[in-house]
Structure formats: C-alpha cells, structure tokens
mmCIF file with all atom_site columns, C-alpha atoms in Angstrom:
data_model
loop_
_atom_site.group_PDB
_atom_site.id
_atom_site.type_symbol
_atom_site.label_atom_id
_atom_site.label_alt_id
_atom_site.label_comp_id
_atom_site.label_asym_id
_atom_site.label_entity_id
_atom_site.label_seq_id
_atom_site.pdbx_PDB_ins_code
_atom_site.Cartn_x
_atom_site.Cartn_y
_atom_site.Cartn_z
_atom_site.occupancy
_atom_site.B_iso_or_equiv
_atom_site.pdbx_formal_charge
_atom_site.auth_seq_id
_atom_site.auth_comp_id
_atom_site.auth_asym_id
_atom_site.auth_atom_id
_atom_site.pdbx_PDB_model_num
ATOM 1   C CA . MET A 1 1   ? 0.000   0.000  0.000   1.00 62.00 ? 1   MET A CA 1
ATOM 2   C CA . ASP A 1 2   ? 2.887   2.376  0.676   1.00 69.00 ? 2   ASP A CA 1
ATOM 3   C CA . ASP A 1 3   ? 3.915   2.174  -2.970  1.00 84.00 ? 3   ASP A CA 1
ATOM 4   C CA . LEU A 1 4   ? 0.515   3.449  -4.182  1.00 90.00 ? 4   LEU A CA 1
ATOM 5   C CA . ARG A 1 5   ? 0.865   7.022  -5.352  1.00 95.00 ? 5   ARG A CA 1
ATOM 6   C CA . ILE A 1 6   ? -2.318  9.042  -4.995  1.00 96.00 ? 6   ILE A CA 1
ATOM 7   C CA . SER A 1 7   ? -3.332  12.480 -6.212  1.00 97.00 ? 7   SER A CA 1
ATOM 8   C CA . VAL A 1 8   ? -6.124  14.269 -4.372  1.00 98.00 ? 8   VAL A CA 1
ATOM 9   C CA . ILE A 1 9   ? -8.096  16.742 -6.465  1.00 98.00 ? 9   ILE A CA 1
ATOM 10  C CA . VAL A 1 10  ? -10.144 19.653 -5.153  1.00 97.00 ? 10  VAL A CA 1
ATOM 11  C CA . PRO A 1 11  ? -12.257 22.222 -7.018  1.00 97.00 ? 11  PRO A CA 1
ATOM 12  C CA . VAL A 1 12  ? -12.539 25.543 -5.162  1.00 97.00 ? 12  VAL A CA 1
ATOM 13  C CA . ARG A 1 13  ? -14.046 28.987 -5.519  1.00 97.00 ? 13  ARG A CA 1
ATOM 14  C CA . ASP A 1 14  ? -14.303 31.562 -2.732  1.00 97.00 ? 14  ASP A CA 1
ATOM 15  C CA . GLU A 1 15  ? -13.418 29.070 0.019   1.00 97.00 ? 15  GLU A CA 1
ATOM 16  C CA . GLU A 1 16  ? -11.299 31.244 2.319   1.00 97.00 ? 16  GLU A CA 1
ATOM 17  C CA . GLU A 1 17  ? -13.330 30.069 5.315   1.00 96.00 ? 17  GLU A CA 1
ATOM 18  C CA . THR A 1 18  ? -12.809 26.335 4.687   1.00 95.00 ? 18  THR A CA 1
ATOM 19  C CA . VAL A 1 19  ? -9.787  25.670 2.470   1.00 97.00 ? 19  VAL A CA 1
ATOM 20  C CA . ALA A 1 20  ? -7.203  25.673 5.288   1.00 98.00 ? 20  ALA A CA 1
ATOM 21  C CA . SER A 1 21  ? -9.203  23.133 7.316   1.00 96.00 ? 21  SER A CA 1
ATOM 22  C CA . LEU A 1 22  ? -9.469  20.899 4.274   1.00 96.00 ? 22  LEU A CA 1
ATOM 23  C CA . LEU A 1 23  ? -5.766  21.140 3.424   1.00 98.00 ? 23  LEU A CA 1
ATOM 24  C CA . ASP A 1 24  ? -4.766  20.537 7.035   1.00 98.00 ? 24  ASP A CA 1
ATOM 25  C CA . SER A 1 25  ? -6.936  17.419 7.134   1.00 96.00 ? 25  SER A CA 1
ATOM 26  C CA . LEU A 1 26  ? -5.408  16.130 3.889   1.00 98.00 ? 26  LEU A CA 1
ATOM 27  C CA . LEU A 1 27  ? -1.853  16.760 5.044   1.00 98.00 ? 27  LEU A CA 1
ATOM 28  C CA . LYS A 1 28  ? -2.503  14.893 8.320   1.00 98.00 ? 28  LYS A CA 1
ATOM 29  C CA . GLN A 1 29  ? -3.746  11.719 6.626   1.00 97.00 ? 29  GLN A CA 1
ATOM 30  C CA . THR A 1 30  ? -2.363  8.394  7.835   1.00 97.00 ? 30  THR A CA 1
ATOM 31  C CA . LYS A 1 31  ? -1.649  7.770  4.114   1.00 96.00 ? 31  LYS A CA 1
ATOM 32  C CA . ARG A 1 32  ? -0.433  11.155 2.978   1.00 96.00 ? 32  ARG A CA 1
ATOM 33  C CA . PRO A 1 33  ? -1.370  12.192 -0.580  1.00 97.00 ? 33  PRO A CA 1
ATOM 34  C CA . ASP A 1 34  ? 1.534   12.417 -3.007  1.00 98.00 ? 34  ASP A CA 1
ATOM 35  C CA . GLU A 1 35  ? 0.029   15.596 -4.399  1.00 98.00 ? 35  GLU A CA 1
ATOM 36  C CA . ILE A 1 36  ? -3.020  17.782 -3.948  1.00 98.00 ? 36  ILE A CA 1
ATOM 37  C CA . VAL A 1 37  ? -4.195  19.425 -7.157  1.00 98.00 ? 37  VAL A CA 1
ATOM 38  C CA . ILE A 1 38  ? -6.522  22.352 -6.582  1.00 98.00 ? 38  ILE A CA 1
ATOM 39  C CA . THR A 1 39  ? -8.377  24.048 -9.416  1.00 98.00 ? 39  THR A CA 1
ATOM 40  C CA . ASP A 1 40  ? -9.596  27.506 -8.481  1.00 97.00 ? 40  ASP A CA 1
ATOM 41  C CA . GLY A 1 41  ? -12.578 28.627 -10.525 1.00 97.00 ? 41  GLY A CA 1
ATOM 42  C CA . GLY A 1 42  ? -12.106 32.358 -10.045 1.00 96.00 ? 42  GLY A CA 1
ATOM 43  C CA . SER A 1 43  ? -11.997 33.120 -6.322  1.00 97.00 ? 43  SER A CA 1
ATOM 44  C CA . ARG A 1 44  ? -12.488 36.751 -5.367  1.00 97.00 ? 44  ARG A CA 1
ATOM 45  C CA . ASP A 1 45  ? -11.626 36.276 -1.702  1.00 98.00 ? 45  ASP A CA 1
ATOM 46  C CA . ARG A 1 46  ? -8.386  35.135 0.008   1.00 98.00 ? 46  ARG A CA 1
ATOM 47  C CA . THR A 1 47  ? -8.613  31.502 -1.162  1.00 98.00 ? 47  THR A CA 1
ATOM 48  C CA . ILE A 1 48  ? -5.592  31.792 -3.477  1.00 98.00 ? 48  ILE A CA 1
ATOM 49  C CA . THR A 1 49  ? -3.484  33.492 -0.795  1.00 98.00 ? 49  THR A CA 1
ATOM 50  C CA . ILE A 1 50  ? -4.253  30.739 1.697   1.00 98.00 ? 50  ILE A CA 1
ATOM 51  C CA . ILE A 1 51  ? -3.416  27.969 -0.791  1.00 98.00 ? 51  ILE A CA 1
ATOM 52  C CA . GLN A 1 52  ? -0.207  29.760 -1.771  1.00 98.00 ? 52  GLN A CA 1
ATOM 53  C CA . ARG A 1 53  ? 0.961   29.643 1.864   1.00 98.00 ? 53  ARG A CA 1
ATOM 54  C CA . TYR A 1 54  ? 0.878   25.837 1.735   1.00 98.00 ? 54  TYR A CA 1
ATOM 55  C CA . ILE A 1 55  ? 2.784   25.828 -1.559  1.00 98.00 ? 55  ILE A CA 1
ATOM 56  C CA . ASP A 1 56  ? 5.380   28.231 -0.138  1.00 98.00 ? 56  ASP A CA 1
ATOM 57  C CA . LYS A 1 57  ? 5.890   25.890 2.852   1.00 98.00 ? 57  LYS A CA 1
ATOM 58  C CA . GLY A 1 58  ? 6.793   23.115 0.424   1.00 98.00 ? 58  GLY A CA 1
ATOM 59  C CA . GLU A 1 59  ? 3.612   21.092 0.836   1.00 98.00 ? 59  GLU A CA 1
ATOM 60  C CA . PRO A 1 60  ? 2.674   18.881 -2.147  1.00 98.00 ? 60  PRO A CA 1
ATOM 61  C CA . VAL A 1 61  ? -0.015  21.308 -3.316  1.00 98.00 ? 61  VAL A CA 1
ATOM 62  C CA . ARG A 1 62  ? -0.423  22.437 -6.915  1.00 98.00 ? 62  ARG A CA 1
ATOM 63  C CA . LEU A 1 63  ? -2.730  25.262 -7.916  1.00 98.00 ? 63  LEU A CA 1
ATOM 64  C CA . VAL A 1 64  ? -4.422  25.589 -11.292 1.00 98.00 ? 64  VAL A CA 1
ATOM 65  C CA . ARG A 1 65  ? -6.397  28.748 -11.950 1.00 97.00 ? 65  ARG A CA 1
ATOM 66  C CA . VAL A 1 66  ? -9.218  28.612 -14.495 1.00 97.00 ? 66  VAL A CA 1
ATOM 67  C CA . PRO A 1 67  ? -11.884 31.336 -14.450 1.00 94.00 ? 67  PRO A CA 1
ATOM 68  C CA . ASN A 1 68  ? -15.458 30.060 -14.191 1.00 90.00 ? 68  ASN A CA 1
ATOM 69  C CA . ALA A 1 69  ? -14.411 26.462 -13.502 1.00 90.00 ? 69  ALA A CA 1
ATOM 70  C CA . LEU A 1 70  ? -17.307 25.471 -11.294 1.00 86.00 ? 70  LEU A CA 1
ATOM 71  C CA . PRO A 1 71  ? -17.015 22.176 -9.371  1.00 86.00 ? 71  PRO A CA 1
ATOM 72  C CA . GLY A 1 72  ? -17.545 19.662 -12.192 1.00 90.00 ? 72  GLY A CA 1
ATOM 73  C CA . LYS A 1 73  ? -15.250 21.440 -14.607 1.00 94.00 ? 73  LYS A CA 1
ATOM 74  C CA . GLY A 1 74  ? -12.750 22.075 -11.783 1.00 93.00 ? 74  GLY A CA 1
ATOM 75  C CA . ARG A 1 75  ? -12.611 18.350 -10.977 1.00 95.00 ? 75  ARG A CA 1
ATOM 76  C CA . ASN A 1 76  ? -12.053 17.457 -14.628 1.00 94.00 ? 76  ASN A CA 1
ATOM 77  C CA . ILE A 1 77  ? -9.283  20.026 -14.968 1.00 95.00 ? 77  ILE A CA 1
ATOM 78  C CA . SER A 1 78  ? -7.601  18.803 -11.767 1.00 96.00 ? 78  SER A CA 1
ATOM 79  C CA . ILE A 1 79  ? -7.721  15.209 -13.038 1.00 96.00 ? 79  ILE A CA 1
ATOM 80  C CA . GLY A 1 80  ? -5.962  16.377 -16.190 1.00 96.00 ? 80  GLY A CA 1
ATOM 81  C CA . TYR A 1 81  ? -3.142  17.848 -14.085 1.00 97.00 ? 81  TYR A CA 1
ATOM 82  C CA . ALA A 1 82  ? -2.883  14.885 -11.695 1.00 97.00 ? 82  ALA A CA 1
ATOM 83  C CA . ARG A 1 83  ? 0.406   13.001 -11.984 1.00 97.00 ? 83  ARG A CA 1
ATOM 84  C CA . ASN A 1 84  ? -0.792  9.712  -10.504 1.00 95.00 ? 84  ASN A CA 1
ATOM 85  C CA . GLU A 1 85  ? -3.054  6.977  -11.811 1.00 89.00 ? 85  GLU A CA 1
ATOM 86  C CA . ILE A 1 86  ? -5.074  6.861  -8.594  1.00 92.00 ? 86  ILE A CA 1
ATOM 87  C CA . VAL A 1 87  ? -7.086  10.033 -8.047  1.00 95.00 ? 87  VAL A CA 1
ATOM 88  C CA . ALA A 1 88  ? -9.168  10.805 -4.960  1.00 95.00 ? 88  ALA A CA 1
ATOM 89  C CA . SER A 1 89  ? -11.685 13.634 -5.103  1.00 95.00 ? 89  SER A CA 1
ATOM 90  C CA . ILE A 1 90  ? -12.920 15.790 -2.248  1.00 94.00 ? 90  ILE A CA 1
ATOM 91  C CA . ASP A 1 91  ? -14.679 19.138 -2.171  1.00 92.00 ? 91  ASP A CA 1
ATOM 92  C CA . ALA A 1 92  ? -13.847 22.345 -0.388  1.00 90.00 ? 92  ALA A CA 1
ATOM 93  C CA . GLY A 1 93  ? -16.029 22.772 2.658   1.00 89.00 ? 93  GLY A CA 1
ATOM 94  C CA . CYS A 1 94  ? -15.180 19.233 3.780   1.00 90.00 ? 94  CYS A CA 1
ATOM 95  C CA . VAL A 1 95  ? -12.718 17.855 6.302   1.00 91.00 ? 95  VAL A CA 1
ATOM 96  C CA . ALA A 1 96  ? -11.280 14.416 5.603   1.00 92.00 ? 96  ALA A CA 1
ATOM 97  C CA . ASP A 1 97  ? -11.164 11.885 8.415   1.00 91.00 ? 97  ASP A CA 1
ATOM 98  C CA . ALA A 1 98  ? -7.517  11.071 9.228   1.00 95.00 ? 98  ALA A CA 1
ATOM 99  C CA . HIS A 1 99  ? -7.905  7.564  7.757   1.00 94.00 ? 99  HIS A CA 1
ATOM 100 C CA . TRP A 1 100 ? -9.878  8.553  4.648   1.00 93.00 ? 100 TRP A CA 1
ATOM 101 C CA . LEU A 1 101 ? -7.088  8.171  2.096   1.00 94.00 ? 101 LEU A CA 1
ATOM 102 C CA . GLU A 1 102 ? -5.634  5.109  3.820   1.00 94.00 ? 102 GLU A CA 1
ATOM 103 C CA . GLY A 1 103 ? -9.013  3.388  3.524   1.00 92.00 ? 103 GLY A CA 1
ATOM 104 C CA . LEU A 1 104 ? -9.219  4.154  -0.174  1.00 91.00 ? 104 LEU A CA 1
ATOM 105 C CA . ALA A 1 105 ? -5.624  2.987  -0.711  1.00 92.00 ? 105 ALA A CA 1
ATOM 106 C CA . LYS A 1 106 ? -6.235  -0.281 1.149   1.00 92.00 ? 106 LYS A CA 1
ATOM 107 C CA . ALA A 1 107 ? -9.148  -1.091 -1.133  1.00 90.00 ? 107 ALA A CA 1
ATOM 108 C CA . PHE A 1 108 ? -6.960  -0.604 -4.215  1.00 85.00 ? 108 PHE A CA 1
ATOM 109 C CA . ALA A 1 109 ? -4.086  -2.586 -2.686  1.00 85.00 ? 109 ALA A CA 1
ATOM 110 C CA . ASN A 1 110 ? -6.307  -5.501 -1.653  1.00 87.00 ? 110 ASN A CA 1
ATOM 111 C CA . MET A 1 111 ? -8.342  -5.820 -4.856  1.00 84.00 ? 111 MET A CA 1
ATOM 112 C CA . PRO A 1 112 ? -6.224  -5.807 -8.020  1.00 81.00 ? 112 PRO A CA 1
ATOM 113 C CA . GLY A 1 113 ? -8.146  -4.468 -10.986 1.00 82.00 ? 113 GLY A CA 1
ATOM 114 C CA . LEU A 1 114 ? -10.413 -2.325 -8.833  1.00 81.00 ? 114 LEU A CA 1
ATOM 115 C CA . GLN A 1 115 ? -11.343 0.879  -10.636 1.00 83.00 ? 115 GLN A CA 1
ATOM 116 C CA . VAL A 1 116 ? -13.560 2.855  -8.265  1.00 84.00 ? 116 VAL A CA 1
ATOM 117 C CA . VAL A 1 117 ? -13.684 3.254  -4.488  1.00 80.00 ? 117 VAL A CA 1
ATOM 118 C CA . TYR A 1 118 ? -15.618 5.771  -2.433  1.00 73.00 ? 118 TYR A CA 1
ATOM 119 C CA . GLY A 1 119 ? -15.376 6.966  1.119   1.00 65.00 ? 119 GLY A CA 1
ATOM 120 C CA . GLU A 1 120 ? -17.055 9.336  3.501   1.00 62.00 ? 120 GLU A CA 1
ATOM 121 C CA . LYS A 1 121 ? -16.402 13.036 3.950   1.00 58.00 ? 121 LYS A CA 1
ATOM 122 C CA . ALA A 1 122 ? -17.786 15.361 6.555   1.00 57.00 ? 122 ALA A CA 1
ATOM 123 C CA . PRO A 1 123 ? -18.949 18.877 5.656   1.00 60.00 ? 123 PRO A CA 1
ATOM 124 C CA . ASP A 1 124 ? -17.248 21.688 7.542   1.00 55.00 ? 124 ASP A CA 1
ATOM 125 C CA . PRO A 1 125 ? -20.114 23.680 9.110   1.00 66.00 ? 125 PRO A CA 1
ATOM 126 C CA . LYS A 1 126 ? -18.084 26.916 8.873   1.00 58.00 ? 126 LYS A CA 1
#
C-alpha cells in the first residue's frame, strides 16, 4: 500500500473560510497524498493566498487557476493535471477523516483491478 501514489483533487471557488481546514486534514492523513491538485474557478476572496501559503511551505499542493471552472469542470481540470493513476476527489467545505485516504488505498491494494472506491467526507459547518 505504501507504494501506491495518490493524487487528491479539489475544485474551489471563494473558500477562504474552509480551504485551510481541508488542506490541514489532507496533510494529516495516515496515508499522505503524493500531491493535492486544486483548481480555483475564479476566487475573489483570500482563497488563493491561503493555498499559496501551503505551496510556499513546500507542501505537495499544486494550484491551477481557471476562471469560471465550477465544481464539475474544476474536478475534470484537476484530473488532467494529476500526476498519478489513482485520483481521490474531495470538495472544499469538507474535512477528511484522518484515515480517509488510507481506507481508499487499502481497497486498491487488496483488490487488483479495482477501478472505483468511495469513502465518507464530513462537511465543515463553517
């Protein structure tokens, strides 16, 4: 399972209130993502600034900026930029349980040929 490389993709737009909580939860996973690809669909608040802080600290976060990329389009764009075959998707406004990515990775590791796995995510009430 440790050899599975996973990209996490996130579409965002005007998520200054929730994006740090989401990123913190992803970076504290028991199976840490190899990269987090965020597509910003035209934020007008401090979302970009907050994401840039994580990039500047050397975290495995990549930012793609595409005006008017609402969630579906943002996910598709992020998938296109993902460097790994396994892609996990989560939305801004959510906080991932610490074992979320590990659970997804275990399913792939234990069932060769598996193509889709899903897990739970909790909305951030902020």
